[in-house]
Coordinates of C-alpha atoms and ligand atoms in Angstrom, one line a residue:
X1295 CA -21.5 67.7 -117.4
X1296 CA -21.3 63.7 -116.5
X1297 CA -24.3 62.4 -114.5
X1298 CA -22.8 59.2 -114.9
X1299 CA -23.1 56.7 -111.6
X1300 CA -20.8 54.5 -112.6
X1301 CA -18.7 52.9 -109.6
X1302 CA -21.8 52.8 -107.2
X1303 CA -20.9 50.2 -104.7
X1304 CA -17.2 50.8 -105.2
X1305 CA -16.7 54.4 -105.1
X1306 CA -15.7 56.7 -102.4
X1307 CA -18.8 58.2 -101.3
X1308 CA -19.5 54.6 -99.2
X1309 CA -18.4 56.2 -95.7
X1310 CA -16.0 53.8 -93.8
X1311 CA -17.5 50.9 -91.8
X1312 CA -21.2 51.0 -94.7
X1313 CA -22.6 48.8 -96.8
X1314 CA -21.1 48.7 -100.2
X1315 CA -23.2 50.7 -102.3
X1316 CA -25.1 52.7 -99.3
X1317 CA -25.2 56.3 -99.1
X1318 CA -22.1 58.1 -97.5
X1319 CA -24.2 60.8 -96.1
X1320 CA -27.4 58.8 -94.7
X1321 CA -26.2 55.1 -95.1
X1322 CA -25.4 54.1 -91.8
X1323 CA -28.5 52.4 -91.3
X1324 CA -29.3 51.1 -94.6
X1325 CA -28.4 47.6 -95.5
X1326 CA -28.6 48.3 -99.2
X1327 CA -28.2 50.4 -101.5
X1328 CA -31.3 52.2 -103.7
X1329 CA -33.1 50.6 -106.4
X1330 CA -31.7 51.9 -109.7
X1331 CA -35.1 53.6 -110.3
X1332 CA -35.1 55.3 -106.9
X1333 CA -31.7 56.9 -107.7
X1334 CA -33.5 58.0 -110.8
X1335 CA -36.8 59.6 -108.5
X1336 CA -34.4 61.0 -105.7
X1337 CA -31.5 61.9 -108.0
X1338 CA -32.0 66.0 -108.2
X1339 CA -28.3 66.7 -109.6
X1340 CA -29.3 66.8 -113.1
X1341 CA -31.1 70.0 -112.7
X1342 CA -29.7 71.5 -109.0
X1343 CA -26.2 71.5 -110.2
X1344 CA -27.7 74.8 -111.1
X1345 CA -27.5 76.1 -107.8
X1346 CA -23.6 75.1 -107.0
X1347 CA -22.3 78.8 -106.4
X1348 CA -25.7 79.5 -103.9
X1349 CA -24.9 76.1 -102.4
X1350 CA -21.1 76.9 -101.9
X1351 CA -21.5 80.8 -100.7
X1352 CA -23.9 79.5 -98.7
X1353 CA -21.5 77.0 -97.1
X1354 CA -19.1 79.4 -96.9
X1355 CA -21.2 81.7 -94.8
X1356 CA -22.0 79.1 -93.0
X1357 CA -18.8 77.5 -92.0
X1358 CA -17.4 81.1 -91.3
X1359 CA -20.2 81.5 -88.6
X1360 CA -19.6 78.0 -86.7
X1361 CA -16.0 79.1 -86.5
X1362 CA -16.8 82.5 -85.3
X1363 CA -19.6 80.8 -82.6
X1364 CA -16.6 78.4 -81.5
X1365 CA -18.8 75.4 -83.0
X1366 CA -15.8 74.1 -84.8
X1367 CA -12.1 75.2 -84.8
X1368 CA -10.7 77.6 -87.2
X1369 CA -8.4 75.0 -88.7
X1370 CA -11.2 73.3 -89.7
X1371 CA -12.9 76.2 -90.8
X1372 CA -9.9 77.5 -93.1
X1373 CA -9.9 74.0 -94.3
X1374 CA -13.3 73.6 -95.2
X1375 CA -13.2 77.5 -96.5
X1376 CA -10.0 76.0 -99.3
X1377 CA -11.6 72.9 -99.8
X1378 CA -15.2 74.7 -100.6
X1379 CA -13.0 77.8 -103.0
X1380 CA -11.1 74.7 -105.0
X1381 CA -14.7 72.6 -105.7
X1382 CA -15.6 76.5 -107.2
X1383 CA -12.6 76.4 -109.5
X1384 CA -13.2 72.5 -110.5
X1385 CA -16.5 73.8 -111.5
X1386 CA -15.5 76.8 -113.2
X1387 CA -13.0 74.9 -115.1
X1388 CA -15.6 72.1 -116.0
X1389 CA -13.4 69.3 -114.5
X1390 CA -16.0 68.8 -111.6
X1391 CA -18.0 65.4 -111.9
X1392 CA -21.2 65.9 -110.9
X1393 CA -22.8 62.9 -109.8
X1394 CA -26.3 61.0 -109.3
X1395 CA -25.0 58.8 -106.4
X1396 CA -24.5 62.0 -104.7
X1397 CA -28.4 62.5 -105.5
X1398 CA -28.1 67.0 -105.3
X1399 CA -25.8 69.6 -105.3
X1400 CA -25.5 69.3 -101.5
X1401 CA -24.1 65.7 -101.4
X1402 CA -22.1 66.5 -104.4
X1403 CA -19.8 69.3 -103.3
X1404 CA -19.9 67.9 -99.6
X1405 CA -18.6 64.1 -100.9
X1406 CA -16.1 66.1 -103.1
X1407 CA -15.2 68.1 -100.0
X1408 CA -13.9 65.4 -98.4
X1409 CA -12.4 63.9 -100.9
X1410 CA -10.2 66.9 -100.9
X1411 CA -9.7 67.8 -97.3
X1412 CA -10.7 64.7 -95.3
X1413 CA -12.5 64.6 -92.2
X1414 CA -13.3 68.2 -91.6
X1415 CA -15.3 68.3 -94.4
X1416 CA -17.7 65.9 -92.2
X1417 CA -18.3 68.9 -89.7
X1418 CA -19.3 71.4 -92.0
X1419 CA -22.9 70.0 -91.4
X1420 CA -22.9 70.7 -88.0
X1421 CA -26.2 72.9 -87.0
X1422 CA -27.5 72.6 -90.6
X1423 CA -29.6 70.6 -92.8
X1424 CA -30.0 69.9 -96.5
X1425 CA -33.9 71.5 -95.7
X1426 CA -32.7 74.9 -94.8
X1427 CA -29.7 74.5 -97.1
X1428 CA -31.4 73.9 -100.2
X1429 CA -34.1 76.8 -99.0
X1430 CA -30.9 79.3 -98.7
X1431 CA -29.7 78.2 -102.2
X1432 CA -33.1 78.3 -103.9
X1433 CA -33.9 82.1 -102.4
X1434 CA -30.4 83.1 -103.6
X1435 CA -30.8 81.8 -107.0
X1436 CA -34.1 83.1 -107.2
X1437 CA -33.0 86.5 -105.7
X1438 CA -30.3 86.6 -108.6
X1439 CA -33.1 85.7 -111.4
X1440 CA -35.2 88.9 -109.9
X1441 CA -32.0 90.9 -110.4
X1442 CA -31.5 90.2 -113.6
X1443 CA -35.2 90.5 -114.9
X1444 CA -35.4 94.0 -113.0
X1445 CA -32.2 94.7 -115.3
X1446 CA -33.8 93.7 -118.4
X1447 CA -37.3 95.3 -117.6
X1448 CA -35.1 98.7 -117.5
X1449 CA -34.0 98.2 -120.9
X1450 CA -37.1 97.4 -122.2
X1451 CA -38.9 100.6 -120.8
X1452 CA -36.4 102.4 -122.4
X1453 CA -36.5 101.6 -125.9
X1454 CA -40.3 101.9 -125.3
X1455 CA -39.9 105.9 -123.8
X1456 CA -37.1 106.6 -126.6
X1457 CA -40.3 105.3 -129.1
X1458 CA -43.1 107.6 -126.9
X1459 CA -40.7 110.6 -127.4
X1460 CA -40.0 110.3 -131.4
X1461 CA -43.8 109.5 -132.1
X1462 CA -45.3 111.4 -129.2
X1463 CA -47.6 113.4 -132.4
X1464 CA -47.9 110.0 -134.6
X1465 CA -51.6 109.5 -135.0
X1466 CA -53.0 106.0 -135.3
X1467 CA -56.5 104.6 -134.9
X1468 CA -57.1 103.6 -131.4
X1469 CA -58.8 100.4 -130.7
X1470 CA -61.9 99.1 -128.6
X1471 CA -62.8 95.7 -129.4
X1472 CA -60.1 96.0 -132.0
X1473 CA -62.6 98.3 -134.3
X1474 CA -61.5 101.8 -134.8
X1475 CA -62.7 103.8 -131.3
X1476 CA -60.4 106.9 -131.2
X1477 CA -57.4 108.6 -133.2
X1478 CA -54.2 108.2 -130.2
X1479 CA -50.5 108.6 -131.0
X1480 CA -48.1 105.5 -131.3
X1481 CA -46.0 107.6 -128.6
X1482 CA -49.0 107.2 -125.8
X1483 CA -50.2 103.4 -127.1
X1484 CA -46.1 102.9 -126.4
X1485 CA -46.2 104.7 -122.7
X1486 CA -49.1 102.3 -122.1
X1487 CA -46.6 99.5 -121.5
X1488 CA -44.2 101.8 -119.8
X1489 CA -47.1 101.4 -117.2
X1490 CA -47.8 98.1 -117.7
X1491 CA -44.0 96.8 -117.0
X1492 CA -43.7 99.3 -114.1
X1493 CA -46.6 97.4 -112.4
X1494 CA -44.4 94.5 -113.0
X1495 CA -41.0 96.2 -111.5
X1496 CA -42.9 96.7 -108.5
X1497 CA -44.3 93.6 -108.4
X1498 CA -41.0 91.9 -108.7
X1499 CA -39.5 94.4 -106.2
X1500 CA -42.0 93.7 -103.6
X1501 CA -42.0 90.3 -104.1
X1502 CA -37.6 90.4 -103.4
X1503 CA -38.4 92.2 -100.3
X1504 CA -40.7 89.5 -98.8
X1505 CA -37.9 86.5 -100.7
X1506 CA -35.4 88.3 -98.7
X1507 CA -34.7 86.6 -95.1
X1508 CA -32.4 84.2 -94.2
X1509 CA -33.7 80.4 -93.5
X1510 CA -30.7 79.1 -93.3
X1511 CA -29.9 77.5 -89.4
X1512 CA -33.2 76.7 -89.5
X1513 CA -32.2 73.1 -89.7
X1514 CA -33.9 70.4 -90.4
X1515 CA -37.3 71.9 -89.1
X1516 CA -37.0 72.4 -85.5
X1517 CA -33.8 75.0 -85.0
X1518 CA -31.0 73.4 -83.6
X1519 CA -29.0 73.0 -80.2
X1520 CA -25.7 74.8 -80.8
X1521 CA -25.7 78.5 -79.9
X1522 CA -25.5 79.3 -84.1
X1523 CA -25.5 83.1 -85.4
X1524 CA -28.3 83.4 -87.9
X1525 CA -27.8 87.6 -88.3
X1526 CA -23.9 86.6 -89.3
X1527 CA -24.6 83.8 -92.0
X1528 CA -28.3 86.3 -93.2
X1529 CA -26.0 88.9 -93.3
X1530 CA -22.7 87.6 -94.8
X1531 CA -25.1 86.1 -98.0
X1532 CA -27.1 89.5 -98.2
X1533 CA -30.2 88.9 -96.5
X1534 CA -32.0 91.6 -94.4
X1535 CA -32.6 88.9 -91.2
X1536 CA -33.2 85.4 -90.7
X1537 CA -36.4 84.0 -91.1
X1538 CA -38.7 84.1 -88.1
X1539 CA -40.1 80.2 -87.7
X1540 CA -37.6 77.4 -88.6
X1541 CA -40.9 75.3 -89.6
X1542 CA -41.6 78.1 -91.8
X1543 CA -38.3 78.4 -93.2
X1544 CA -37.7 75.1 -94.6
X1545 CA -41.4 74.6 -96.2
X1546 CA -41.9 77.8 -97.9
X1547 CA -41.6 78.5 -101.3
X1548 CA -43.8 81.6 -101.6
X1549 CA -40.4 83.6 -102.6
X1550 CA -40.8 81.2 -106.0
X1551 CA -43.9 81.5 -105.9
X1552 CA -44.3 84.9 -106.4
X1553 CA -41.4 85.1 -108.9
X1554 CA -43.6 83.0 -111.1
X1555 CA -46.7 84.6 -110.6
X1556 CA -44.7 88.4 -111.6
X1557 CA -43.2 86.5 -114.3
X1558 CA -46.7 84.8 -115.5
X1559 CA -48.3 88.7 -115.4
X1560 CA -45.3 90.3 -117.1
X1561 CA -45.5 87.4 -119.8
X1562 CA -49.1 88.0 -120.3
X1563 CA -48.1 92.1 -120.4
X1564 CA -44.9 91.0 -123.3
X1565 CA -47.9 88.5 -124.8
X1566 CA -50.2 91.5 -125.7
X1567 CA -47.2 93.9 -127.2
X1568 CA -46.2 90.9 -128.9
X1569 CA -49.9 90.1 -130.4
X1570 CA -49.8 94.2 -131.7
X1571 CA -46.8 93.8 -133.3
X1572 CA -48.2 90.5 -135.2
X1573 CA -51.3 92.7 -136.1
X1574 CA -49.2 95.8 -137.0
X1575 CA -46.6 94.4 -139.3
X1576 CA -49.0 92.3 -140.8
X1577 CA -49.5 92.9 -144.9
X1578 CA -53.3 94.1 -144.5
X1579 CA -52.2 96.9 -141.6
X1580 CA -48.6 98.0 -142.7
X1581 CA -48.3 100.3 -139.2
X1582 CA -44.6 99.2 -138.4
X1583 CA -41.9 97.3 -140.2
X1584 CA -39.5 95.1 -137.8
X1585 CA -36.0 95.4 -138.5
X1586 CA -34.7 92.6 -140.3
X1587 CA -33.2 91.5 -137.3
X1588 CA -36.2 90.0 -135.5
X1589 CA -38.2 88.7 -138.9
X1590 CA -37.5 85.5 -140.3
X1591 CA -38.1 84.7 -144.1
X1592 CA -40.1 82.0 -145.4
X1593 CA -38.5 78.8 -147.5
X1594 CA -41.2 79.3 -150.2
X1595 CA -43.1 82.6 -150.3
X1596 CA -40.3 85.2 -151.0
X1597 CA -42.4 88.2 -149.8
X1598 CA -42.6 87.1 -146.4
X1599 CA -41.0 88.8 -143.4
X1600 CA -42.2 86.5 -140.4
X1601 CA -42.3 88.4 -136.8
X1602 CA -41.3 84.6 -135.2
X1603 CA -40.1 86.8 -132.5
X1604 CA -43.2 88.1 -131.5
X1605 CA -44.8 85.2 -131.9
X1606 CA -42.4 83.2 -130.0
X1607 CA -42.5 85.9 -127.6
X1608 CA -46.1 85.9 -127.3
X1609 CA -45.8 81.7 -126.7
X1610 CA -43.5 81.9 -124.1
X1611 CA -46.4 83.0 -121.8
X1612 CA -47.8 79.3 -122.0
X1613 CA -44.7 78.2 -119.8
X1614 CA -44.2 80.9 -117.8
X1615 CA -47.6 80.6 -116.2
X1616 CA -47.3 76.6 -116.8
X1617 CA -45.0 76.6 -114.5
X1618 CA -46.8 78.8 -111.7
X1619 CA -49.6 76.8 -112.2
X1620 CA -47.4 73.5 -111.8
X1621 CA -45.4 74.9 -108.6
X1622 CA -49.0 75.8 -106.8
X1623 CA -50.0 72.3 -107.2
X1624 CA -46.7 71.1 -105.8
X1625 CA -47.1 73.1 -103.2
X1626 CA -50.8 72.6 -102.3
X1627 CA -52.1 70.4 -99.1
X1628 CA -48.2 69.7 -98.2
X1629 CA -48.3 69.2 -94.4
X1630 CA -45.1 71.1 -92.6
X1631 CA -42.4 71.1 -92.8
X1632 CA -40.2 69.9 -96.0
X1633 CA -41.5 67.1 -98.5
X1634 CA -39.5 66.0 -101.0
X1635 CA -42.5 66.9 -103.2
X1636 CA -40.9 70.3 -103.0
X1637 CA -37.7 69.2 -104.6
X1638 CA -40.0 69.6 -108.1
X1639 CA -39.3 73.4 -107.5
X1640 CA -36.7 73.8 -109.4
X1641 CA -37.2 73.0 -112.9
X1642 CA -40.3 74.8 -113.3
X1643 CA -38.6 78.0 -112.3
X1644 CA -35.4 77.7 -113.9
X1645 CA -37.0 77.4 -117.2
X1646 CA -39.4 79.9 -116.5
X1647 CA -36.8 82.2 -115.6
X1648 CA -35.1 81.4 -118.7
X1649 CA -38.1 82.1 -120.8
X1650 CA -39.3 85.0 -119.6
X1651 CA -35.8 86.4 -119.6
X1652 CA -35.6 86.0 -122.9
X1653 CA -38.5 87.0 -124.0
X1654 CA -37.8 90.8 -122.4
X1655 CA -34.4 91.0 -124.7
X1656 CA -36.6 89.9 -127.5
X1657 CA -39.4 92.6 -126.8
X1658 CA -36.8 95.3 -125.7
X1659 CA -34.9 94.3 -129.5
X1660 CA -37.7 94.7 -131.4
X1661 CA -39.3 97.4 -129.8
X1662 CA -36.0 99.4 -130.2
X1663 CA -35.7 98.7 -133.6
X1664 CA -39.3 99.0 -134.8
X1665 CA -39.8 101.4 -137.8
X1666 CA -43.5 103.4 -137.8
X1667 CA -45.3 103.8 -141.1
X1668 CA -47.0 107.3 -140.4
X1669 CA -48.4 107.7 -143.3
X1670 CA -50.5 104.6 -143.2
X1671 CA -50.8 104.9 -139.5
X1672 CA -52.5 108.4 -140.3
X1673 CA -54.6 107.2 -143.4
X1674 CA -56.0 104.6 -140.8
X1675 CA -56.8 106.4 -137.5
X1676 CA -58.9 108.9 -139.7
X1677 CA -61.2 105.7 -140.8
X1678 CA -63.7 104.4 -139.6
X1679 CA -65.8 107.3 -138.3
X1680 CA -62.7 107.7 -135.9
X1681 CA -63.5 111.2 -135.4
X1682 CA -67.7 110.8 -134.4
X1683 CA -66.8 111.4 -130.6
X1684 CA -65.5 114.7 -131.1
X1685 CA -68.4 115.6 -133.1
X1686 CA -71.0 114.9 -130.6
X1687 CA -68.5 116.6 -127.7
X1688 CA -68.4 120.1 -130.2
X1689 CA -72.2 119.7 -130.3
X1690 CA -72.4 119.6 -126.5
X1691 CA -69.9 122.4 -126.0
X1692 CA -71.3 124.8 -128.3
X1693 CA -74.8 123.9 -129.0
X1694 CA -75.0 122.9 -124.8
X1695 CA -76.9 119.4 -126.4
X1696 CA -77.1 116.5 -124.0
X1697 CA -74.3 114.3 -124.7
X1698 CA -77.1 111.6 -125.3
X1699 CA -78.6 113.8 -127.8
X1700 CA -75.6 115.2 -129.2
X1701 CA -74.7 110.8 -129.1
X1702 CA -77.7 110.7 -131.8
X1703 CA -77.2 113.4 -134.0
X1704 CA -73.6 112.3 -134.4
X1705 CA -75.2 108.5 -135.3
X1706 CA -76.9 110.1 -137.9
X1707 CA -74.2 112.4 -139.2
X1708 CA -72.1 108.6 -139.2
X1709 CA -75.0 107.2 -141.4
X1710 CA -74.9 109.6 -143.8
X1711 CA -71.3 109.3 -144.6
X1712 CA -71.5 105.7 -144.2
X1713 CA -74.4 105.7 -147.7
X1714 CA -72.2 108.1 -149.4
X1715 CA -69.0 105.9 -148.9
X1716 CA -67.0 108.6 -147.3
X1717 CA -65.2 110.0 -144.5
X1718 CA -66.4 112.4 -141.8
X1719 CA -64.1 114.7 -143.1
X1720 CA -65.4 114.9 -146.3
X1721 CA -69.2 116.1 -145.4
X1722 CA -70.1 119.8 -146.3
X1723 CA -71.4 122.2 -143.8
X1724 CA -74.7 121.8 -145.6
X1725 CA -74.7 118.5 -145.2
X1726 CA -74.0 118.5 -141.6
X1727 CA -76.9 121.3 -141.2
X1728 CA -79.3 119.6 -143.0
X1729 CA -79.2 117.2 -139.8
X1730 CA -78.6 119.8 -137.4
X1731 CA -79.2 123.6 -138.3
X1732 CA -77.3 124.3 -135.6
X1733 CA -74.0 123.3 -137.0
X1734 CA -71.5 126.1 -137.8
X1735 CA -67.8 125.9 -139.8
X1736 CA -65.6 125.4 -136.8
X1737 CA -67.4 121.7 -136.4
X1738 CA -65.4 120.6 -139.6
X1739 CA -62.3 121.4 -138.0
X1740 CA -62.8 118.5 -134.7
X1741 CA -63.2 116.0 -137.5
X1742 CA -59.5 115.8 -138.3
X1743 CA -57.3 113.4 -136.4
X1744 CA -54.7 115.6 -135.6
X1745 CA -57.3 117.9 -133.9
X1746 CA -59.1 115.2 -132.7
X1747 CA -55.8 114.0 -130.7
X1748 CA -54.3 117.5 -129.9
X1749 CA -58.1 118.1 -128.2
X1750 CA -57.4 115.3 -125.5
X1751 CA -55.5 116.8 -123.1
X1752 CA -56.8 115.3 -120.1
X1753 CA -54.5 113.8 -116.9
X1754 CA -53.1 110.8 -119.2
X1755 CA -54.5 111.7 -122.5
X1756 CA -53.7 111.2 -125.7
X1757 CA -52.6 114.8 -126.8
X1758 CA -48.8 114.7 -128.0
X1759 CA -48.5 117.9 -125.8
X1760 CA -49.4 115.2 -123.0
X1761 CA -47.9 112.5 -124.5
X1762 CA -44.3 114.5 -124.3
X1763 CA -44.8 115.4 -120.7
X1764 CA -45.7 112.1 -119.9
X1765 CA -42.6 110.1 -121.6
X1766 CA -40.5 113.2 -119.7
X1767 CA -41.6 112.2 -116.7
X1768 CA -41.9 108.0 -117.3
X1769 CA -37.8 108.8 -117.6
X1770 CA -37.7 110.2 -114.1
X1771 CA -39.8 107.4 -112.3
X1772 CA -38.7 104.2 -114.5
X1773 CA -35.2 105.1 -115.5
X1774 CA -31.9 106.1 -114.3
X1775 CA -30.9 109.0 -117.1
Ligands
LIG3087 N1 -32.5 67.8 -103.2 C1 -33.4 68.2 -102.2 C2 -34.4 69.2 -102.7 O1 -34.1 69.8 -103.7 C3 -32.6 68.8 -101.0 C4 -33.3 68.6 -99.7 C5 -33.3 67.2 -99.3 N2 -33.8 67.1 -98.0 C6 -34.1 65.9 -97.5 N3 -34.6 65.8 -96.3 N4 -34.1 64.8 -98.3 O2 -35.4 69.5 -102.1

């Protein structure tokens, strides 16, 4: 798209009677025009063109409801209503020119505006200002990004559920401190993040509710003079109501806000995932295999298969929150109502919005197409003593030890396979008794994973009886079908 600002001084967006050079829309009192550099500072267009379709609905709305209030004629109105539909086509067809002498989207479609209709196109800003227009188009924009990331999250919950279900009984060593804690099944570490990204649904759903008013007539700060309908022009672009304080409306960006700060928490939720799956398909831990379609080979090491997309994936979280952290201190100590320090909005959450957006598809591809290695999944949750907790709880159930006691028996039993070099498993019943007489056959059995996994059926446990149930009903609360 041109930025050019070629034919500055000449050009039609001088209004009659300025300064060559001065600004059609707020000229009339300037006696030159802007520094080169400060068309550069002020110039947003290079990144608001962005918003064009918020900035023309919103127009729209608004031009309807100054016709409907008797503010301006309805001639003028279907004028501006044509003029406003052909500057969408231009844009749709690429022909638009958007450009930096305009300084934003606003100045740009209005200029073109009346290029193509002529003098009506001046009273379209009756009862308005570019502070509660760019506020409209911002919340609508961001409104859309919410939308779509709600979309995605869906997807992504249910390649992770469709996973639960087929290895709801696949054992694999569960991790504490990333050592070996407790045998679970891939399906419940899978129905972990089904949680995880339904905290950040309803995040993101809350966080549209509170986005979802209308500051638009707010003006420039103060309200305005002419008897405008805010519940038509709220209503007509989908909001619940207009927004309650007009100073309010034009200086808050909490809606972005707290689009960034959901978007920062799911990145950090994708950024773990993403970590697992670097650790699982790694060479040493063989637990999944990622389908050729999200690995990456290497140039000079022909048994490579790279998980860039996890990686990548698990980097993206650096901008997401980046750009939180960057809006907060935009926003921080600014006095009411608009700055212009709050035109630095934008960028941050476009490209967050882009990143974490894509970082969803990437999860929701990989995770869908993610192959499980059982058997090395089970060879591995049977290690490393996996099993010693349900030793010391069969000692407490049958032998009614103390847990701490039983806790110390257990620590010895551990040793003792530990010198030998093997597994639990592996220890007779003599050897067992000859640390605790007490001991009878049955306390072999717990020290199998698969027992050890189908014992755990506790509210939100482990057990693949559980594990079935609770994928079952993670369908009902998360998903459509
Ligand atoms: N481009 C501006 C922004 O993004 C629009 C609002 C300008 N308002 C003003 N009073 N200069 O914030």
């Amino acid at each position: 798209m041109s930025k050019d600002s070629e034919g500055k001084g000449a050009d039609q967006s001088s209004a009659p009677g300025n300064v060559p050079g001065s600004n059609a829309m707020w000229g009339g009192r300037f006696s030159r025009g802007p520094a080169e550099i400060m068309e550069r500072i002020n110039a947003s267009i290079g990144f608001d063109q962005k918003l064009h379709a918020q900035d023309i609905a919103g127009s729209r709305a608004h031009a309807a409801m100054l016709v409907a209030s008797g503010i301006i004629t309805p001639a003028d109105g279907a004028q501006i209503d044509a003029g406003l539909e052909a500057i969408s086509a231009e844009i749709a067809a690429g022909s638009f020119a958007f450009r930096v002498d305009r300084e934003d989207i606003h100045l740009n479609v209005e200029a073109r505006l009346a290029e193509l209709i002529g003098p009506a196109a001046g009273r379209l800003h009756t009862a308005r200002s570019r502070n509660d227009q760019v506020a409209t188009d911002f919340r609508l924009w961001v409104r859309d990004a919410m939308d779509r990331l709600e979309a995605k999250l869906q997807v992504l919950q249910a390649a992770l559920i469709d996973q639960a279900e087929r290895h709801a009984a696949t054992v694999m060593p569960g991790f504490t401190h990333l050592q070996a804690a407790q045998p679970v099944t891939f399906g419940h570490h899978m129905l972990a993040y089904v949680e995880m990204t339904g905290r950040d649904r309803s995040r993101l759903a809350d966080a549209r509710r509170r986005l979802n008013e209308c500051p638009l007539g707010a003006a420039a700060l103060a309200g305005t003079s002419f008897p405008i309908d805010r519940a038509m022009t709220a209503a007509a672009l989908g909001f619940d109501r207009p927004t309650a304080n007009s100073l309010d409306s034009v200086s808050d960006r909490d809606f972005a806000l707290d689009y960034l700060a959901t978007a920062a928490i799911l990145a950090q939720h994708l950024s773990r995932l993403a970590e697992e799956i670097v650790i699982w398909s790694s060479a040493q831990f063989r637990f999944v295999r990622l389908s050729d379609a999200f690995t990456t080979g290497s140039s000079i090491m022909p048994q490579k298969r790279n998980p860039d997309a996890a990686e990548l994936t698990r980097a993206k979280t650096g901008r997401v929150t980046g750009a939180l952290v960057a809006l907060l201190m935009v926003m921080k100590g600014l006095p009411l109502a608009y700055s212009k320090d709050m035109q630095e909005d934008k960028e941050q959450v476009f490209d967050a919005a882009e990143s974490i957006e894509l970082a969803v598809d990437a999860m929701a591809g990989m995770i869908a197409d993610l192959s499980v290695d059982e058997g090395r999944m089970a060879a591995a949750a049977g290690a490393g003593f996996a099993t010693a907790t349900d030793l010391a709880d069969w000692l407490v159930r049958r032998l009614n030890l103390p847990f701490r006691e039983a806790h110390h028996v257990t620590g010895r039993v551990v040793k003792l396979a530990e010198d030998r070099g093997i597994g639990l498993e592996a220890l007779s019943l003599a050897d067992l008794r000859g640390i605790h007489p007490g001991i009878e056959a049955d306390a072999l059995e717990v020290l199998g994973v698969a027992h050890s996994v189908a014992s755990r059926l506790s509210h939100g446990g482990t057990a693949p009886a559980r594990v079935r149930e609770a994928a079952g009903l993670a369908r009902k609360r998360f998903l459509l079908s």
